[in-house]
PDB file of C-alpha atoms in Angstrom:
ATOM      1  CA  VAL A  14     -40.172   1.544  41.748  1.00 74.00           C
ATOM      2  CA  ASN A  15     -41.121  -2.101  42.116  1.00 82.00           C
ATOM      3  CA  PRO A  16     -40.205  -3.183  45.661  1.00 84.00           C
ATOM      4  CA  ASP A  17     -40.273  -6.897  44.794  1.00 88.00           C
ATOM      5  CA  ALA A  18     -36.577  -6.929  43.859  1.00 87.00           C
ATOM      6  CA  LEU A  19     -35.647  -5.304  47.161  1.00 88.00           C
ATOM      7  CA  ALA A  20     -37.839  -7.740  49.065  1.00 92.00           C
ATOM      8  CA  ASP A  21     -36.175 -10.682  47.300  1.00 92.00           C
ATOM      9  CA  GLN A  22     -32.756  -9.321  48.264  1.00 91.00           C
ATOM     10  CA  HIS A  23     -33.341  -8.057  51.804  1.00 93.00           C
ATOM     11  CA  GLY A  24     -36.700  -9.482  52.899  1.00 94.00           C
ATOM     12  CA  ALA A  25     -40.183  -7.961  53.095  1.00 95.00           C
ATOM     13  CA  ASP A  26     -39.692  -6.768  56.690  1.00 96.00           C
ATOM     14  CA  ALA A  27     -36.636  -4.733  55.738  1.00 95.00           C
ATOM     15  CA  VAL A  28     -38.513  -3.060  52.876  1.00 94.00           C
ATOM     16  CA  ARG A  29     -41.450  -2.222  55.163  1.00 94.00           C
ATOM     17  CA  LEU A  30     -39.160  -0.694  57.794  1.00 94.00           C
ATOM     18  CA  PHE A  31     -37.121   1.159  55.185  1.00 92.00           C
ATOM     19  CA  GLU A  32     -40.217   2.811  53.744  1.00 91.00           C
ATOM     20  CA  MET A  33     -41.423   3.828  57.209  1.00 92.00           C
ATOM     21  CA  PHE A  34     -37.966   5.069  58.212  1.00 91.00           C
ATOM     22  CA  LEU A  35     -37.592   7.368  55.184  1.00 88.00           C
ATOM     23  CA  GLY A  36     -39.339  10.260  56.958  1.00 88.00           C
ATOM     24  CA  PRO A  37     -42.699  11.702  58.038  1.00 88.00           C
ATOM     25  CA  ILE A  38     -45.566  10.005  56.241  1.00 85.00           C
ATOM     26  CA  GLU A  39     -47.136  13.290  55.112  1.00 86.00           C
ATOM     27  CA  GLN A  40     -43.978  14.502  53.355  1.00 84.00           C
ATOM     28  CA  SER A  41     -42.590  13.529  49.971  1.00 83.00           C
ATOM     29  CA  LYS A  42     -39.225  11.797  50.234  1.00 79.00           C
ATOM     30  CA  PRO A  43     -36.490  10.912  47.747  1.00 81.00           C
ATOM     31  CA  TRP A  44     -36.153   7.197  47.043  1.00 80.00           C
ATOM     32  CA  ASP A  45     -32.610   6.316  48.092  1.00 79.00           C
ATOM     33  CA  THR A  46     -31.947   2.699  48.995  1.00 82.00           C
ATOM     34  CA  GLN A  47     -28.570   3.426  50.628  1.00 79.00           C
ATOM     35  CA  GLY A  48     -30.398   3.495  53.961  1.00 79.00           C
ATOM     36  CA  MET A  49     -31.528  -0.108  53.497  1.00 88.00           C
ATOM     37  CA  SER A  50     -28.409  -1.450  55.198  1.00 89.00           C
ATOM     38  CA  GLY A  51     -29.376   0.339  58.417  1.00 90.00           C
ATOM     39  CA  VAL A  52     -32.739  -1.387  58.790  1.00 94.00           C
ATOM     40  CA  VAL A  53     -31.293  -4.751  57.734  1.00 95.00           C
ATOM     41  CA  GLY A  54     -28.664  -4.380  60.458  1.00 95.00           C
ATOM     42  CA  PHE A  55     -31.348  -3.443  62.982  1.00 96.00           C
ATOM     43  CA  LEU A  56     -33.406  -6.552  62.223  1.00 97.00           C
ATOM     44  CA  LYS A  57     -30.351  -8.796  62.539  1.00 96.00           C
ATOM     45  CA  LYS A  58     -29.489  -7.228  65.924  1.00 97.00           C
ATOM     46  CA  ALA A  59     -33.091  -7.592  67.091  1.00 97.00           C
ATOM     47  CA  VAL A  60     -33.304 -11.284  66.216  1.00 96.00           C
ATOM     48  CA  ARG A  61     -29.892 -11.979  67.822  1.00 97.00           C
ATOM     49  CA  LEU A  62     -31.193 -10.650  71.148  1.00 97.00           C
ATOM     50  CA  VAL A  63     -32.973 -13.993  71.558  1.00 97.00           C
ATOM     51  CA  GLU A  64     -29.563 -15.553  72.284  1.00 97.00           C
ATOM     52  CA  LYS A  65     -29.383 -13.473  75.489  1.00 96.00           C
ATOM     53  CA  GLY A  66     -32.728 -14.704  76.799  1.00 97.00           C
ATOM     54  CA  HIS A  67     -33.007 -16.220  80.265  1.00 96.00           C
ATOM     55  CA  ASP A  68     -35.932 -17.279  82.450  1.00 95.00           C
ATOM     56  CA  GLY A  69     -35.081 -15.057  85.429  1.00 95.00           C
ATOM     57  CA  GLU A  70     -36.339 -11.637  86.467  1.00 95.00           C
ATOM     58  CA  ALA A  71     -35.844  -8.647  84.192  1.00 96.00           C
ATOM     59  CA  SER A  72     -33.349  -5.994  85.282  1.00 95.00           C
ATOM     60  CA  THR A  73     -34.433  -2.419  85.947  1.00 92.00           C
ATOM     61  CA  GLU A  74     -32.262  -1.228  83.066  1.00 91.00           C
ATOM     62  CA  GLU A  75     -33.874  -3.481  80.478  1.00 96.00           C
ATOM     63  CA  LEU A  76     -37.372  -2.666  81.757  1.00 96.00           C
ATOM     64  CA  ARG A  77     -36.643   1.042  81.538  1.00 93.00           C
ATOM     65  CA  ALA A  78     -35.709   0.639  77.874  1.00 95.00           C
ATOM     66  CA  LEU A  79     -38.807  -1.509  77.253  1.00 97.00           C
ATOM     67  CA  HIS A  80     -41.326   0.864  78.811  1.00 97.00           C
ATOM     68  CA  THR A  81     -39.689   3.914  77.265  1.00 95.00           C
ATOM     69  CA  LEU A  82     -40.255   2.177  73.937  1.00 97.00           C
ATOM     70  CA  ILE A  83     -43.875   1.263  74.750  1.00 98.00           C
ATOM     71  CA  ASP A  84     -44.586   4.879  75.697  1.00 96.00           C
ATOM     72  CA  LYS A  85     -42.946   6.216  72.522  1.00 96.00           C
ATOM     73  CA  LEU A  86     -44.726   3.771  70.198  1.00 97.00           C
ATOM     74  CA  GLN A  87     -48.144   4.449  71.727  1.00 95.00           C
ATOM     75  CA  ARG A  88     -47.727   8.167  71.093  1.00 95.00           C
ATOM     76  CA  ASP A  89     -46.107   7.847  67.668  1.00 95.00           C
ATOM     77  CA  VAL A  90     -48.580   5.374  66.184  1.00 92.00           C
ATOM     78  CA  GLU A  91     -51.485   7.672  67.079  1.00 93.00           C
ATOM     79  CA  THR A  92     -49.894  10.419  64.950  1.00 94.00           C
ATOM     80  CA  LEU A  93     -48.661   8.017  62.230  1.00 94.00           C
ATOM     81  CA  SER A  94     -45.057   8.954  63.080  1.00 94.00           C
ATOM     82  CA  PHE A  95     -43.692   5.624  61.903  1.00 94.00           C
ATOM     83  CA  ASN A  96     -40.201   6.935  61.175  1.00 94.00           C
ATOM     84  CA  THR A  97     -39.630   7.910  64.803  1.00 95.00           C
ATOM     85  CA  SER A  98     -41.205   4.621  65.905  1.00 96.00           C
ATOM     86  CA  VAL A  99     -38.539   2.715  63.991  1.00 96.00           C
ATOM     87  CA  SER A 100     -35.863   4.994  65.433  1.00 95.00           C
ATOM     88  CA  ALA A 101     -37.135   4.310  68.965  1.00 96.00           C
ATOM     89  CA  MET A 102     -36.935   0.558  68.377  1.00 97.00           C
ATOM     90  CA  MET A 103     -33.362   0.932  67.127  1.00 96.00           C
ATOM     91  CA  ILE A 104     -32.444   2.833  70.300  1.00 95.00           C
ATOM     92  CA  ALA A 105     -33.983   0.112  72.490  1.00 96.00           C
ATOM     93  CA  VAL A 106     -32.224  -2.697  70.626  1.00 97.00           C
ATOM     94  CA  ASN A 107     -28.886  -0.893  70.939  1.00 95.00           C
ATOM     95  CA  ALA A 108     -29.466  -0.448  74.678  1.00 94.00           C
ATOM     96  CA  TRP A 109     -30.310  -4.127  75.136  1.00 97.00           C
ATOM     97  CA  GLY A 110     -27.350  -5.106  72.988  1.00 94.00           C
ATOM     98  CA  GLY A 111     -25.051  -3.681  75.660  1.00 93.00           C
ATOM     99  CA  LEU A 112     -26.514  -5.887  78.401  1.00 94.00           C
ATOM    100  CA  PRO A 113     -25.137  -9.373  79.143  1.00 95.00           C
ATOM    101  CA  GLN A 114     -28.575 -11.014  79.292  1.00 96.00           C
ATOM    102  CA  LEU A 115     -32.265 -10.263  78.922  1.00 97.00           C
ATOM    103  CA  ALA A 116     -35.371 -11.798  80.445  1.00 98.00           C
ATOM    104  CA  ARG A 117     -37.385 -13.823  77.957  1.00 97.00           C
ATOM    105  CA  GLN A 118     -40.502 -11.903  78.972  1.00 97.00           C
ATOM    106  CA  THR A 119     -38.816  -8.638  77.944  1.00 98.00           C
ATOM    107  CA  LEU A 120     -37.983 -10.149  74.577  1.00 98.00           C
ATOM    108  CA  ARG A 121     -41.510 -11.515  74.129  1.00 98.00           C
ATOM    109  CA  ASP A 122     -42.931  -8.059  74.852  1.00 98.00           C
ATOM    110  CA  PHE A 123     -40.538  -6.575  72.311  1.00 98.00           C
ATOM    111  CA  ALA A 124     -41.628  -9.124  69.697  1.00 98.00           C
ATOM    112  CA  VAL A 125     -45.236  -7.950  70.191  1.00 98.00           C
ATOM    113  CA  LEU A 126     -44.141  -4.317  69.748  1.00 98.00           C
ATOM    114  CA  LEU A 127     -42.158  -5.193  66.621  1.00 98.00           C
ATOM    115  CA  GLU A 128     -44.932  -7.218  64.980  1.00 98.00           C
ATOM    116  CA  PRO A 129     -46.892  -4.367  63.330  1.00 96.00           C
ATOM    117  CA  PHE A 130     -43.674  -3.105  61.739  1.00 97.00           C
ATOM    118  CA  ALA A 131     -41.797  -6.326  60.919  1.00 97.00           C
ATOM    119  CA  PRO A 132     -44.269  -9.218  61.273  1.00 97.00           C
ATOM    120  CA  HIS A 133     -42.065 -12.002  59.902  1.00 97.00           C
ATOM    121  CA  SER A 134     -39.106 -11.188  62.161  1.00 97.00           C
ATOM    122  CA  ALA A 135     -41.390 -10.769  65.164  1.00 98.00           C
ATOM    123  CA  GLU A 136     -43.042 -14.151  64.535  1.00 97.00           C
ATOM    124  CA  ALA A 137     -39.625 -15.792  64.253  1.00 97.00           C
ATOM    125  CA  MET A 138     -38.500 -14.246  67.545  1.00 97.00           C
ATOM    126  CA  TRP A 139     -41.749 -15.310  69.206  1.00 97.00           C
ATOM    127  CA  ALA A 140     -41.256 -18.921  68.147  1.00 97.00           C
ATOM    128  CA  GLU A 141     -37.566 -19.004  69.144  1.00 96.00           C
ATOM    129  CA  LEU A 142     -38.508 -17.691  72.598  1.00 96.00           C
ATOM    130  CA  GLY A 143     -40.776 -20.700  73.065  1.00 94.00           C
ATOM    131  CA  ALA A 144     -43.969 -18.652  73.244  1.00 95.00           C
ATOM    132  CA  GLN A 145     -47.281 -20.323  72.469  1.00 92.00           C
ATOM    133  CA  GLY A 146     -49.476 -19.525  69.474  1.00 96.00           C
ATOM    134  CA  SER A 147     -48.839 -16.562  67.198  1.00 97.00           C
ATOM    135  CA  VAL A 148     -47.405 -13.201  68.180  1.00 97.00           C
ATOM    136  CA  VAL A 149     -50.328 -11.612  66.327  1.00 96.00           C
ATOM    137  CA  LEU A 150     -52.704 -12.889  69.021  1.00 96.00           C
ATOM    138  CA  ALA A 151     -50.525 -11.912  71.986  1.00 97.00           C
ATOM    139  CA  PRO A 152     -51.778  -9.097  74.265  1.00 96.00           C
ATOM    140  CA  TYR A 153     -50.060  -5.747  73.876  1.00 96.00           C
ATOM    141  CA  PRO A 154     -47.590  -4.961  76.697  1.00 97.00           C
ATOM    142  CA  ILE A 155     -48.965  -2.703  79.435  1.00 97.00           C
ATOM    143  CA  LEU A 156     -47.055   0.520  80.046  1.00 97.00           C
ATOM    144  CA  LEU A 157     -45.666   0.845  83.597  1.00 95.00           C
ATOM    145  CA  PRO A 158     -44.976   4.580  84.093  1.00 92.00           C
ATOM    146  CA  GLU A 159     -42.652   4.016  87.055  1.00 90.00           C
ATOM    147  CA  TYR A 160     -39.985   2.775  84.641  1.00 91.00           C
ATOM    148  CA  LEU A 161     -40.090   6.067  82.731  1.00 88.00           C
ATOM    149  CA  VAL A 162     -38.559   7.935  85.655  1.00 76.00           C
ATOM    150  CA  LYS A 163     -34.808   8.335  85.258  1.00 75.00           C
ATOM    151  CA  ASP A 164     -32.513   7.856  88.250  1.00 76.00           C
ATOM    152  CA  THR A 165     -29.964  10.351  86.954  1.00 81.00           C
ATOM    153  CA  VAL A 166     -29.862  13.466  84.790  1.00 86.00           C
ATOM    154  CA  LEU A 167     -26.992  14.465  82.510  1.00 88.00           C
ATOM    155  CA  TYR A 168     -26.503  18.227  82.906  1.00 94.00           C
ATOM    156  CA  PRO A 169     -24.762  20.150  80.123  1.00 95.00           C
ATOM    157  CA  VAL A 170     -22.501  22.585  82.007  1.00 96.00           C
ATOM    158  CA  GLN A 171     -22.105  25.886  80.207  1.00 96.00           C
ATOM    159  CA  PHE A 172     -19.667  28.725  80.762  1.00 95.00           C
ATOM    160  CA  ASN A 173     -21.149  32.010  79.572  1.00 92.00           C
ATOM    161  CA  GLY A 174     -23.522  30.114  77.322  1.00 92.00           C
ATOM    162  CA  LYS A 175     -21.014  27.665  75.795  1.00 94.00           C
ATOM    163  CA  THR A 176     -21.268  23.994  76.771  1.00 95.00           C
ATOM    164  CA  ARG A 177     -17.914  22.715  78.028  1.00 94.00           C
ATOM    165  CA  PHE A 178     -18.690  19.378  79.684  1.00 94.00           C
ATOM    166  CA  GLN A 179     -21.516  17.240  81.057  1.00 93.00           C
ATOM    167  CA  LEU A 180     -22.187  16.329  84.666  1.00 93.00           C
ATOM    168  CA  GLU A 181     -24.271  13.336  85.759  1.00 90.00           C
ATOM    169  CA  MET A 182     -26.364  14.010  88.858  1.00 92.00           C
ATOM    170  CA  PRO A 183     -29.152  12.172  90.714  1.00 89.00           C
ATOM    171  CA  ALA A 184     -32.557  13.126  89.302  1.00 84.00           C
ATOM    172  CA  SER A 185     -33.583  14.159  92.822  1.00 84.00           C
ATOM    173  CA  ALA A 186     -30.691  16.634  93.212  1.00 90.00           C
ATOM    174  CA  SER A 187     -31.706  20.194  94.094  1.00 92.00           C
ATOM    175  CA  ALA A 188     -30.426  23.261  92.254  1.00 93.00           C
ATOM    176  CA  ALA A 189     -28.109  23.994  95.193  1.00 93.00           C
ATOM    177  CA  GLU A 190     -26.648  20.461  95.036  1.00 94.00           C
ATOM    178  CA  VAL A 191     -26.065  20.758  91.281  1.00 95.00           C
ATOM    179  CA  GLU A 192     -24.394  24.148  91.807  1.00 95.00           C
ATOM    180  CA  SER A 193     -22.082  22.705  94.473  1.00 94.00           C
ATOM    181  CA  ALA A 194     -21.153  19.775  92.225  1.00 95.00           C
ATOM    182  CA  VAL A 195     -20.380  22.123  89.325  1.00 95.00           C
ATOM    183  CA  LEU A 196     -18.132  24.279  91.526  1.00 94.00           C
ATOM    184  CA  ALA A 197     -16.334  21.208  92.871  1.00 93.00           C
ATOM    185  CA  HIS A 198     -15.710  19.717  89.420  1.00 94.00           C
ATOM    186  CA  GLU A 199     -12.068  19.809  88.319  1.00 91.00           C
ATOM    187  CA  ARG A 200     -12.933  21.146  84.865  1.00 93.00           C
ATOM    188  CA  THR A 201     -14.739  24.132  86.343  1.00 94.00           C
ATOM    189  CA  ALA A 202     -11.469  25.477  87.763  1.00 90.00           C
ATOM    190  CA  HIS A 203      -9.864  25.047  84.347  1.00 91.00           C
ATOM    191  CA  PHE A 204     -12.510  27.063  82.515  1.00 92.00           C
ATOM    192  CA  LEU A 205     -12.740  29.772  85.186  1.00 91.00           C
ATOM    193  CA  GLU A 206      -8.959  30.335  85.043  1.00 88.00           C
ATOM    194  CA  GLY A 207      -8.823  31.639  88.600  1.00 86.00           C
ATOM    195  CA  ARG A 208     -11.859  33.927  88.261  1.00 89.00           C
ATOM    196  CA  THR A 209     -14.755  33.836  90.707  1.00 90.00           C
ATOM    197  CA  PRO A 210     -18.059  33.186  88.923  1.00 92.00           C
ATOM    198  CA  LYS A 211     -20.653  35.952  89.186  1.00 92.00           C
ATOM    199  CA  LYS A 212     -23.444  33.419  89.473  1.00 93.00           C
ATOM    200  CA  ILE A 213     -24.474  29.903  88.496  1.00 94.00           C
ATOM    201  CA  ILE A 214     -27.873  29.427  86.888  1.00 95.00           C
ATOM    202  CA  VAL A 215     -29.317  25.939  87.323  1.00 96.00           C
ATOM    203  CA  VAL A 216     -32.473  24.786  85.561  1.00 94.00           C
ATOM    204  CA  PRO A 217     -33.344  21.580  87.473  1.00 91.00           C
ATOM    205  CA  GLY A 218     -33.208  18.532  85.237  1.00 88.00           C
ATOM    206  CA  ARG A 219     -32.038  20.571  82.252  1.00 91.00           C
ATOM    207  CA  ILE A 220     -28.860  22.633  82.371  1.00 95.00           C
ATOM    208  CA  ALA A 221     -26.294  24.517  84.474  1.00 96.00           C
ATOM    209  CA  ASN A 222     -24.741  27.784  83.265  1.00 96.00           C
ATOM    210  CA  VAL A 223     -21.733  29.400  84.941  1.00 95.00           C
ATOM    211  CA  VAL A 224     -21.623  33.154  84.383  1.00 94.00           C
ATOM    212  CA  GLY A 225     -18.060  34.369  84.816  1.00 79.00           C
TER     213      GLY A 225
END
């Protein structure tokens, strides 16, 4: 397959990302260009983020998405897991897309992260953000581990092994606090149908299982 026609239609960056997104590099993969629209849409969303840029301080939420991405890319690139790298960037862009504004420094850091995968789009973002020089020469963003710590945990609540609903709790909540919250939840009474649970098994940060 000659990729030149695809590059003429969608751009070289889209073809690069599409090939990386097909699957693990060590596995053979069927050539199916139906997935091209997904990476084209991702690049358009990424470039449009520039419109949200402001010169103020970055929010905790946007920094959490940024440093989660830095951490993921550093680990994935070492193992040549480019498909999951692209997926991680898509997740970050979707998260930022839901925010009303983004600090320009966050967007500049993202452009540096994007550059090895989509150099033309990253260079365009870099220029639109008013950054000096080329994105290729910019220092790689430094990972700040404190932004990898989540404030809350979403517990799947199971009844005899079947997940019935999810409960958001502070990440610092103890097993006893999670158990109390599960018992107090209105849906717990519905699924127990008047029965008293034999026990509640809580795996901190992971799951809660009500044994009826």
